[in-house]
């Protein structure tokens, strides 16, 4: 008998990679999508006709719908990936973020508790929980939490209700505390993909320069394809538990910019400091990167660096893709996207 998985957030970056992984393991995969006026299935278009892949309309704000879906699908495993996942945007829509990214989780856990309590539950927790205490890096499962955004605070609630439903009701409920993971499918308003899509546009002459916020922020960036394998392993463990997934390496946004331009043969020279800092092409002197304070956040997480030892030792999980290979993959894919479509896809860099 195939196992049955239910994924919320199936149309997102991680949902698409996780669906592929579970289908390759002969799961019957059910995904929840929101009704939207435009097509939101771009990342799962290539698997949508698979007979083991089933989509259902739903929303994290609708508890009746979630309860009905759990009753209908009767999943062995639930992966709760749905969220308003953009940290910067959470300062603009804090209440909505709390509803979807926070309260949505307890709606789903309640549906499981009431309808099918033997379901294994994965919660997409985040390194944003660690937030603002740089001196605690590298961060592990034992590091205290100090979220620095409405997104982080909403995820903190979801983290603890997951632990609580495990302890109170004996549900196999787990948190994956994942550090940043990226891919060619990453939303274009996250900094890595904003940089790689912008470089592709600069190369085909449709953009002059990239405008960014805080170049000094440090992130532990891995490849999303490696991380969904870790999500699955967390639910295959012999007992429910919480795990950090990370690379154990950290880089500044500035370093990501340098590495990405390096892929197209451009060396960046930085001049100036603070909001006056600018990046120029060493060879031509052309201005390619500028700082725009509108991309600063009201509060910032300065340094994320994860310690994945527990996942490595207990689950045998380890990231496979290096930072350099991740950057290479993302730049190459965006270059080929702009070559294939003219005009190139819109990426709203002014909003990211
Ligand atoms: P993503 O690309 O932004 O995908 C988010 C998904 O949630 C999309 O499918 C989106 O649907 C769905 N969604 C948003 N609001 C919803 C609602 N009200 N009801 C139902 N679905 C809703 O995020 P991701 O990068 O794949 O991340 C997956 C999860 O891991 C998120 O919970 C994120 O917060 C968490 N996380 C991500 C990272 C990372 O570095 N990527 C690190 C740690 C944790 P639409 O397509 O309709 O918008
Ligand atoms: O920002 C800085 C920004 O938006 C990374 C989500 O998946 O990972 C993600 O959250 C850093 C921040 O990701 C721009 O200030 C500079 O310091 O790519 P990001 P994030 O905020 O780390 C965590 C783990 C999650 O859980 C989240 O769901 O880059 N930065 N300039 C910029 N960021 C953006 N977006 N745009 C800029 O222009």
GROMACS .gro file of C-alpha atoms and ligand atoms in nm:
model
  438
    1UNK     CA    1   0.000   0.000   0.000
    2UNK     CA    2   0.134   0.345  -0.092
    3UNK     CA    3   0.167   0.593   0.190
    4UNK     CA    4  -0.054   0.900   0.166
    5UNK     CA    5   0.092   1.248   0.220
    6UNK     CA    6  -0.090   1.579   0.246
    7UNK     CA    7   0.112   1.895   0.174
    8UNK     CA    8  -0.008   2.245   0.251
    9UNK     CA    9   0.186   2.506   0.051
   10UNK     CA   10   0.228   2.258  -0.234
   11UNK     CA   11   0.261   2.538  -0.493
   12UNK     CA   12   0.558   2.693  -0.310
   13UNK     CA   13   0.929   2.630  -0.360
   14UNK     CA   14   0.952   2.352  -0.099
   15UNK     CA   15   0.610   2.206  -0.177
   16UNK     CA   16   0.714   2.143  -0.536
   17UNK     CA   17   1.043   1.970  -0.445
   18UNK     CA   18   0.879   1.768  -0.167
   19UNK     CA   19   0.601   1.652  -0.402
   20UNK     CA   20   0.860   1.529  -0.651
   21UNK     CA   21   1.050   1.345  -0.377
   22UNK     CA   22   0.741   1.174  -0.234
   23UNK     CA   23   0.610   1.075  -0.578
   24UNK     CA   24   0.951   0.918  -0.649
   25UNK     CA   25   0.900   0.715  -0.329
   26UNK     CA   26   0.558   0.593  -0.453
   27UNK     CA   27   0.351   0.809  -0.218
   28UNK     CA   28   0.003   0.923  -0.309
   29UNK     CA   29   0.053   1.299  -0.274
   30UNK     CA   30  -0.233   1.536  -0.196
   31UNK     CA   31  -0.168   1.909  -0.210
   32UNK     CA   32  -0.373   2.206  -0.098
   33UNK     CA   33  -0.395   2.503  -0.332
   34UNK     CA   34  -0.566   2.838  -0.292
   35UNK     CA   35  -0.819   2.950  -0.545
   36UNK     CA   36  -0.656   3.244  -0.719
   37UNK     CA   37  -0.755   3.459  -1.014
   38UNK     CA   38  -0.426   3.374  -1.186
   39UNK     CA   39  -0.240   3.047  -1.226
   40UNK     CA   40  -0.040   2.957  -0.914
   41UNK     CA   41   0.071   2.609  -1.025
   42UNK     CA   42   0.383   2.711  -1.217
   43UNK     CA   43   0.621   2.512  -0.993
   44UNK     CA   44   0.415   2.190  -1.006
   45UNK     CA   45   0.304   2.204  -1.370
   46UNK     CA   46   0.538   1.914  -1.460
   47UNK     CA   47   0.377   1.673  -1.209
   48UNK     CA   48   0.017   1.788  -1.220
   49UNK     CA   49  -0.090   1.503  -1.451
   50UNK     CA   50   0.074   1.232  -1.237
   51UNK     CA   51  -0.204   0.993  -1.134
   52UNK     CA   52  -0.070   0.985  -0.776
   53UNK     CA   53  -0.082   1.364  -0.742
   54UNK     CA   54  -0.415   1.517  -0.631
   55UNK     CA   55  -0.493   1.883  -0.568
   56UNK     CA   56  -0.762   2.019  -0.336
   57UNK     CA   57  -0.877   2.375  -0.283
   58UNK     CA   58  -0.828   2.506   0.069
   59UNK     CA   59  -0.683   2.778   0.285
   60UNK     CA   60  -0.497   2.785   0.619
   61UNK     CA   61  -0.753   3.031   0.750
   62UNK     CA   62  -1.044   2.787   0.704
   63UNK     CA   63  -1.059   2.529   0.983
   64UNK     CA   64  -1.372   2.356   0.848
   65UNK     CA   65  -1.202   2.303   0.515
   66UNK     CA   66  -0.886   2.166   0.684
   67UNK     CA   67  -1.089   1.925   0.897
   68UNK     CA   68  -1.282   1.808   0.593
   69UNK     CA   69  -0.962   1.753   0.394
   70UNK     CA   70  -0.798   1.549   0.671
   71UNK     CA   71  -1.116   1.335   0.690
   72UNK     CA   72  -1.130   1.287   0.314
   73UNK     CA   73  -0.759   1.226   0.245
   74UNK     CA   74  -0.681   1.029   0.565
   75UNK     CA   75  -0.310   1.107   0.533
   76UNK     CA   76  -0.029   0.907   0.693
   77UNK     CA   77   0.190   1.218   0.687
   78UNK     CA   78   0.107   1.590   0.681
   79UNK     CA   79   0.368   1.849   0.582
   80UNK     CA   80   0.257   2.197   0.686
   81UNK     CA   81   0.452   2.421   0.448
   82UNK     CA   82   0.185   2.686   0.384
   83UNK     CA   83   0.274   3.030   0.516
   84UNK     CA   84   0.299   3.398   0.440
   85UNK     CA   85   0.671   3.329   0.429
   86UNK     CA   86   0.828   3.666   0.344
   87UNK     CA   87   0.988   3.826   0.651
   88UNK     CA   88   0.992   4.183   0.513
   89UNK     CA   89   0.627   4.158   0.404
   90UNK     CA   90   0.527   4.035   0.751
   91UNK     CA   91   0.595   4.389   0.881
   92UNK     CA   92   0.341   4.517   0.627
   93UNK     CA   93   0.076   4.248   0.684
   94UNK     CA   94   0.145   4.141   1.046
   95UNK     CA   95  -0.208   4.036   1.135
   96UNK     CA   96  -0.255   3.829   0.819
   97UNK     CA   97   0.085   3.668   0.882
   98UNK     CA   98  -0.020   3.577   1.236
   99UNK     CA   99  -0.345   3.423   1.107
  100UNK     CA  100  -0.188   3.210   0.834
  101UNK     CA  101   0.165   3.140   0.956
  102UNK     CA  102   0.069   3.110   1.324
  103UNK     CA  103  -0.296   3.030   1.396
  104UNK     CA  104  -0.329   2.825   1.074
  105UNK     CA  105  -0.102   2.562   1.231
  106UNK     CA  106  -0.329   2.497   1.527
  107UNK     CA  107  -0.627   2.468   1.293
  108UNK     CA  108  -0.445   2.189   1.111
  109UNK     CA  109  -0.324   2.022   1.432
  110UNK     CA  110  -0.679   2.030   1.571
  111UNK     CA  111  -0.811   1.872   1.252
  112UNK     CA  112  -0.555   1.592   1.296
  113UNK     CA  113  -0.630   1.550   1.666
  114UNK     CA  114  -1.005   1.528   1.606
  115UNK     CA  115  -1.014   1.326   1.286
  116UNK     CA  116  -0.694   1.119   1.246
  117UNK     CA  117  -0.459   1.143   1.546
  118UNK     CA  118  -0.220   0.875   1.417
  119UNK     CA  119  -0.112   1.112   1.134
  120UNK     CA  120   0.252   1.217   1.145
  121UNK     CA  121   0.286   1.597   1.131
  122UNK     CA  122   0.578   1.806   1.002
  123UNK     CA  123   0.587   2.177   1.085
  124UNK     CA  124   0.798   2.408   0.867
  125UNK     CA  125   0.980   2.590   1.146
  126UNK     CA  126   1.258   2.832   1.072
  127UNK     CA  127   1.592   2.978   1.173
  128UNK     CA  128   1.403   3.309   1.204
  129UNK     CA  129   1.302   3.176   1.548
  130UNK     CA  130   1.660   3.240   1.665
  131UNK     CA  131   1.644   3.595   1.537
  132UNK     CA  132   1.842   3.852   1.717
  133UNK     CA  133   2.116   3.709   1.933
  134UNK     CA  134   2.429   3.687   1.713
  135UNK     CA  135   2.651   3.575   2.002
  136UNK     CA  136   2.456   3.247   2.016
  137UNK     CA  137   2.578   3.135   1.669
  138UNK     CA  138   2.610   2.861   1.558
  139UNK     CA  139   2.246   2.794   1.642
  140UNK     CA  140   2.119   2.447   1.733
  141UNK     CA  141   1.803   2.288   1.876
  142UNK     CA  142   1.919   2.409   2.220
  143UNK     CA  143   1.963   2.778   2.127
  144UNK     CA  144   1.706   3.014   2.285
  145UNK     CA  145   1.455   3.176   2.050
  146UNK     CA  146   1.428   3.554   1.998
  147UNK     CA  147   1.221   3.625   1.685
  148UNK     CA  148   1.267   3.968   1.529
  149UNK     CA  149   0.964   3.996   1.300
  150UNK     CA  150   0.589   3.928   1.291
  151UNK     CA  151   0.681   3.628   1.073
  152UNK     CA  152   0.926   3.495   1.333
  153UNK     CA  153   0.676   3.550   1.613
  154UNK     CA  154   0.400   3.367   1.420
  155UNK     CA  155   0.639   3.077   1.354
  156UNK     CA  156   0.729   3.073   1.725
  157UNK     CA  157   0.362   3.006   1.807
  158UNK     CA  158   0.352   2.728   1.547
  159UNK     CA  159   0.672   2.575   1.685
  160UNK     CA  160   0.531   2.555   2.037
  161UNK     CA  161   0.185   2.425   1.946
  162UNK     CA  162   0.359   2.149   1.752
  163UNK     CA  163   0.560   2.056   2.063
  164UNK     CA  164   0.247   2.091   2.276
  165UNK     CA  165   0.033   1.857   2.060
  166UNK     CA  166   0.316   1.603   2.076
  167UNK     CA  167   0.334   1.621   2.454
  168UNK     CA  168  -0.037   1.667   2.533
  169UNK     CA  169  -0.194   1.430   2.280
  170UNK     CA  170   0.092   1.199   2.185
  171UNK     CA  171   0.071   1.308   1.820
  172UNK     CA  172   0.381   1.232   1.609
  173UNK     CA  173   0.440   1.605   1.558
  174UNK     CA  174   0.786   1.738   1.463
  175UNK     CA  175   0.953   2.069   1.388
  176UNK     CA  176   1.212   2.103   1.114
  177UNK     CA  177   1.401   2.421   1.205
  178UNK     CA  178   1.529   2.499   0.859
  179UNK     CA  179   1.785   2.762   0.773
  180UNK     CA  180   1.749   2.951   0.445
  181UNK     CA  181   1.724   2.723   0.144
  182UNK     CA  182   1.710   2.848  -0.210
  183UNK     CA  183   1.678   2.720  -0.566
  184UNK     CA  184   1.586   2.828  -0.916
  185UNK     CA  185   1.224   2.796  -0.792
  186UNK     CA  186   1.272   3.045  -0.506
  187UNK     CA  187   1.028   3.338  -0.506
  188UNK     CA  188   1.181   3.637  -0.684
  189UNK     CA  189   1.131   3.868  -0.384
  190UNK     CA  190   1.380   3.674  -0.167
  191UNK     CA  191   1.727   3.819  -0.188
  192UNK     CA  192   1.911   3.530  -0.361
  193UNK     CA  193   1.663   3.494  -0.646
  194UNK     CA  194   1.621   3.870  -0.670
  195UNK     CA  195   1.996   3.888  -0.731
  196UNK     CA  196   2.011   3.602  -0.983
  197UNK     CA  197   1.704   3.716  -1.184
  198UNK     CA  198   1.839   4.071  -1.186
  199UNK     CA  199   2.181   3.958  -1.312
  200UNK     CA  200   2.011   3.766  -1.594
  201UNK     CA  201   1.825   4.086  -1.689
  202UNK     CA  202   2.142   4.295  -1.670
  203UNK     CA  203   2.309   4.045  -1.902
  204UNK     CA  204   2.031   4.068  -2.161
  205UNK     CA  205   2.019   4.447  -2.134
  206UNK     CA  206   1.676   4.491  -1.973
  207UNK     CA  207   1.798   4.613  -1.632
  208UNK     CA  208   2.081   4.855  -1.538
  209UNK     CA  209   2.153   4.771  -1.177
  210UNK     CA  210   2.030   4.585  -0.868
  211UNK     CA  211   1.886   4.777  -0.571
  212UNK     CA  212   1.927   4.596  -0.241
  213UNK     CA  213   1.885   4.656   0.130
  214UNK     CA  214   2.120   4.530   0.403
  215UNK     CA  215   2.433   4.388   0.237
  216UNK     CA  216   2.586   4.290   0.572
  217UNK     CA  217   2.320   4.037   0.677
  218UNK     CA  218   2.465   3.687   0.704
  219UNK     CA  219   2.268   3.378   0.609
  220UNK     CA  220   2.328   3.003   0.609
  221UNK     CA  221   2.208   2.927   0.253
  222UNK     CA  222   2.151   2.572   0.128
  223UNK     CA  223   1.969   2.410  -0.165
  224UNK     CA  224   1.594   2.342  -0.119
  225UNK     CA  225   1.620   2.003  -0.292
  226UNK     CA  226   1.851   1.880  -0.014
  227UNK     CA  227   1.623   2.015   0.259
  228UNK     CA  228   1.300   1.841   0.152
  229UNK     CA  229   1.487   1.510   0.190
  230UNK     CA  230   1.549   1.616   0.552
  231UNK     CA  231   1.177   1.692   0.604
  232UNK     CA  232   1.090   1.340   0.494
  233UNK     CA  233   1.362   1.185   0.713
  234UNK     CA  234   1.229   1.374   1.017
  235UNK     CA  235   0.894   1.194   0.978
  236UNK     CA  236   1.066   0.855   0.924
  237UNK     CA  237   1.255   0.880   1.257
  238UNK     CA  238   1.153   0.626   1.523
  239UNK     CA  239   1.023   0.902   1.753
  240UNK     CA  240   0.886   1.253   1.702
  241UNK     CA  241   1.149   1.519   1.757
  242UNK     CA  242   1.275   1.862   1.642
  243UNK     CA  243   1.575   1.904   1.412
  244UNK     CA  244   1.787   2.186   1.272
  245UNK     CA  245   1.871   2.154   0.901
  246UNK     CA  246   2.153   2.384   0.791
  247UNK     CA  247   2.483   2.386   0.603
  248UNK     CA  248   2.703   2.510   0.891
  249UNK     CA  249   2.836   2.790   0.665
  250UNK     CA  250   2.737   3.154   0.654
  251UNK     CA  251   2.778   3.427   0.391
  252UNK     CA  252   2.685   3.793   0.367
  253UNK     CA  253   2.440   3.922   0.107
  254UNK     CA  254   2.742   4.106  -0.037
  255UNK     CA  255   2.924   3.773  -0.084
  256UNK     CA  256   2.620   3.626  -0.260
  257UNK     CA  257   2.622   3.924  -0.499
  258UNK     CA  258   2.995   3.873  -0.570
  259UNK     CA  259   2.956   3.498  -0.624
  260UNK     CA  260   2.656   3.544  -0.856
  261UNK     CA  261   2.829   3.808  -1.072
  262UNK     CA  262   3.135   3.584  -1.079
  263UNK     CA  263   2.923   3.323  -1.262
  264UNK     CA  264   2.883   3.566  -1.554
  265UNK     CA  265   3.250   3.668  -1.549
  266UNK     CA  266   3.202   4.001  -1.370
  267UNK     CA  267   3.418   4.100  -1.071
  268UNK     CA  268   3.256   4.351  -0.836
  269UNK     CA  269   3.450   4.632  -0.665
  270UNK     CA  270   3.276   4.795  -0.367
  271UNK     CA  271   3.311   5.167  -0.298
  272UNK     CA  272   3.155   5.376  -0.021
  273UNK     CA  273   2.990   5.266   0.301
  274UNK     CA  274   2.639   5.238   0.448
  275UNK     CA  275   2.366   5.360   0.215
  276UNK     CA  276   2.638   5.511  -0.006
  277UNK     CA  277   2.796   5.170  -0.075
  278UNK     CA  278   2.793   5.078  -0.443
  279UNK     CA  279   2.918   4.785  -0.649
  280UNK     CA  280   3.097   4.850  -0.979
  281UNK     CA  281   3.223   4.622  -1.256
  282UNK     CA  282   3.602   4.613  -1.214
  283UNK     CA  283   3.655   4.592  -1.591
  284UNK     CA  284   3.411   4.855  -1.721
  285UNK     CA  285   3.352   5.073  -1.414
  286UNK     CA  286   2.974   5.039  -1.468
  287UNK     CA  287   2.752   5.078  -1.160
  288UNK     CA  288   2.580   4.742  -1.100
  289UNK     CA  289   2.466   4.739  -0.735
  290UNK     CA  290   2.326   5.012  -0.512
  291UNK     CA  291   2.175   5.025  -0.165
  292UNK     CA  292   1.819   5.146  -0.131
  293UNK     CA  293   1.700   5.197   0.231
  294UNK     CA  294   1.346   5.104   0.131
  295UNK     CA  295   1.461   4.740   0.144
  296UNK     CA  296   1.581   4.774   0.505
  297UNK     CA  297   1.355   4.604   0.760
  298UNK     CA  298   1.227   4.768   1.080
  299UNK     CA  299   1.426   4.502   1.268
  300UNK     CA  300   1.693   4.278   1.118
  301UNK     CA  301   1.835   3.933   1.188
  302UNK     CA  302   2.208   3.995   1.149
  303UNK     CA  303   2.361   3.648   1.160
  304UNK     CA  304   2.224   3.301   1.097
  305UNK     CA  305   2.457   3.003   1.111
  306UNK     CA  306   2.317   2.660   1.187
  307UNK     CA  307   2.460   2.355   1.355
  308UNK     CA  308   2.302   2.050   1.183
  309UNK     CA  309   2.489   1.787   1.394
  310UNK     CA  310   2.174   1.636   1.547
  311UNK     CA  311   2.015   1.575   1.205
  312UNK     CA  312   2.346   1.442   1.071
  313UNK     CA  313   2.393   1.201   1.362
  314UNK     CA  314   2.035   1.078   1.411
  315UNK     CA  315   1.882   1.104   1.063
  316UNK     CA  316   2.196   1.064   0.852
  317UNK     CA  317   2.097   1.386   0.672
  318UNK     CA  318   2.366   1.612   0.524
  319UNK     CA  319   2.344   1.890   0.270
  320UNK     CA  320   2.493   1.785  -0.063
  321UNK     CA  321   2.500   2.110  -0.258
  322UNK     CA  322   2.775   2.364  -0.185
  323UNK     CA  323   2.722   2.740  -0.171
  324UNK     CA  324   2.912   2.782  -0.500
  325UNK     CA  325   2.707   2.512  -0.677
  326UNK     CA  326   2.382   2.665  -0.549
  327UNK     CA  327   2.476   3.008  -0.688
  328UNK     CA  328   2.589   2.852  -1.016
  329UNK     CA  329   2.262   2.658  -1.054
  330UNK     CA  330   2.045   2.965  -0.984
  331UNK     CA  331   2.234   3.200  -1.218
  332UNK     CA  332   2.243   2.942  -1.499
  333UNK     CA  333   1.869   2.877  -1.477
  334UNK     CA  334   1.781   3.248  -1.474
  335UNK     CA  335   2.009   3.316  -1.769
  336UNK     CA  336   1.835   3.042  -1.965
  337UNK     CA  337   1.490   3.176  -1.860
  338UNK     CA  338   1.559   3.523  -1.998
  339UNK     CA  339   1.696   3.376  -2.321
  340UNK     CA  340   1.378   3.170  -2.365
  341UNK     CA  341   1.124   3.443  -2.304
  342UNK     CA  342   1.116   3.797  -2.424
  343UNK     CA  343   1.008   4.011  -2.250
  344UNK     CA  344   1.156   3.831  -1.946
  345UNK     CA  345   0.926   3.736  -1.657
  346UNK     CA  346   0.830   4.024  -1.430
  347UNK     CA  347   0.989   3.994  -1.087
  348UNK     CA  348   0.876   4.305  -0.898
  349UNK     CA  349   1.227   4.387  -0.767
  350UNK     CA  350   1.081   4.711  -0.634
  351UNK     CA  351   0.870   4.514  -0.386
  352UNK     CA  352   1.129   4.261  -0.262
  353LIG     P1  353   0.688   2.979  -0.040
  353LIG     O1  354   0.757   2.949  -0.168
  353LIG     O2  355   0.659   3.120  -0.005
  353LIG     O3  356   0.550   2.895  -0.040
  353LIG     C1  357   0.450   2.922   0.053
  353LIG     C2  358   0.330   2.836   0.021
  353LIG     O4  359   0.225   2.865   0.114
  353LIG     C3  360   0.270   2.861  -0.119
  353LIG     O5  361   0.225   2.738  -0.173
  353LIG     C4  362   0.150   2.949  -0.089
  353LIG     O6  363   0.047   2.940  -0.183
  353LIG     C5  364   0.104   2.886   0.042
  353LIG     N1  365   0.015   2.974   0.118
  353LIG     C6  366   0.036   3.102   0.158
  353LIG     N2  367  -0.070   3.147   0.227
  353LIG     C7  368  -0.160   3.046   0.231
  353LIG     C8  369  -0.290   3.031   0.285
  353LIG     N3  370  -0.352   3.133   0.349
  353LIG     N4  371  -0.354   2.912   0.273
  353LIG     C9  372  -0.295   2.811   0.204
  353LIG     N5  373  -0.172   2.819   0.149
  353LIG    C10  374  -0.107   2.935   0.161
  353LIG     O7  375   0.768   2.917   0.083
  353LIG     P2  376   0.885   2.806   0.082
  353LIG     O8  377   1.015   2.875   0.065
  353LIG     O9  378   0.845   2.695  -0.006
  353LIG    O10  379   0.880   2.760   0.235
  353LIG    C11  380   0.793   2.656   0.277
  353LIG    C12  381   0.767   2.670   0.425
  353LIG    O11  382   0.890   2.663   0.496
  353LIG    C13  383   0.705   2.804   0.468
  353LIG    O12  384   0.620   2.777   0.577
  353LIG    C14  385   0.823   2.887   0.513
  353LIG    O13  386   0.780   2.984   0.605
  353LIG    C15  387   0.910   2.781   0.575
  353LIG     N6  388   1.054   2.805   0.572
  353LIG    C16  389   1.116   2.837   0.456
  353LIG    C17  390   1.255   2.852   0.454
  353LIG    C18  391   1.327   2.885   0.326
  353LIG    O14  392   1.444   2.926   0.334
  353LIG     N7  393   1.267   2.864   0.209
  353LIG    C19  394   1.329   2.834   0.572
  353LIG    C20  395   1.261   2.798   0.688
  353LIG    C21  396   1.123   2.781   0.688
  353LIG     P3  397   0.039   3.037  -0.314
  353LIG    O15  398   0.128   2.973  -0.417
  353LIG    O16  399  -0.105   3.033  -0.347
  353LIG    O17  400   0.088   3.172  -0.271
  354LIG     O1  401   1.641   3.799   0.314
  354LIG     C1  402   1.859   4.093   0.324
  354LIG     C2  403   1.742   4.084   0.420
  354LIG     O2  404   1.412   3.782   0.219
  354LIG     C3  405   1.770   3.754   0.348
  354LIG     C4  406   1.238   3.308   0.424
  354LIG     O3  407   1.236   3.191   0.346
  354LIG     O4  408   1.451   3.251   0.519
  354LIG     C5  409   1.382   3.351   0.447
  354LIG     O5  410   1.382   3.473   0.519
  354LIG     C6  411   1.854   3.872   0.396
  354LIG     C7  412   1.783   3.960   0.499
  354LIG     O6  413   1.515   3.586   0.343
  354LIG     C8  414   1.738   4.260   0.027
  354LIG     O7  415   1.734   4.204   0.498
  354LIG     C9  416   1.912   4.271   0.155
  354LIG     O8  417   1.873   3.995   0.598
  354LIG     O9  418   1.596   3.641   0.121
  354LIG     P1  419   1.537   3.704   0.240
  354LIG     P2  420   1.496   3.584   0.502
  354LIG    O10  421   1.443   3.711   0.553
  354LIG    O11  422   1.624   3.535   0.562
  354LIG    C10  423   1.395   3.220   0.648
  354LIG    C11  424   1.476   3.109   0.709
  354LIG    C12  425   1.250   3.194   0.643
  354LIG    O12  426   1.197   3.116   0.723
  354LIG    C13  427   1.168   3.280   0.555
  354LIG    O13  428   1.042   3.218   0.525
  354LIG    O14  429   1.880   3.956   0.285
  354LIG     N1  430   1.832   4.172   0.203
  354LIG     N2  431   1.855   4.326   0.046
  354LIG    C14  432   1.723   4.163   0.125
  354LIG     N3  433   1.616   4.078   0.130
  354LIG    C15  434   1.523   4.092   0.034
  354LIG     N4  435   1.417   4.008   0.034
  354LIG     N5  436   1.531   4.188  -0.064
  354LIG    C16  437   1.637   4.275  -0.072
  354LIG    O15  438   1.644   4.360  -0.159
   0.00000   0.00000   0.00000
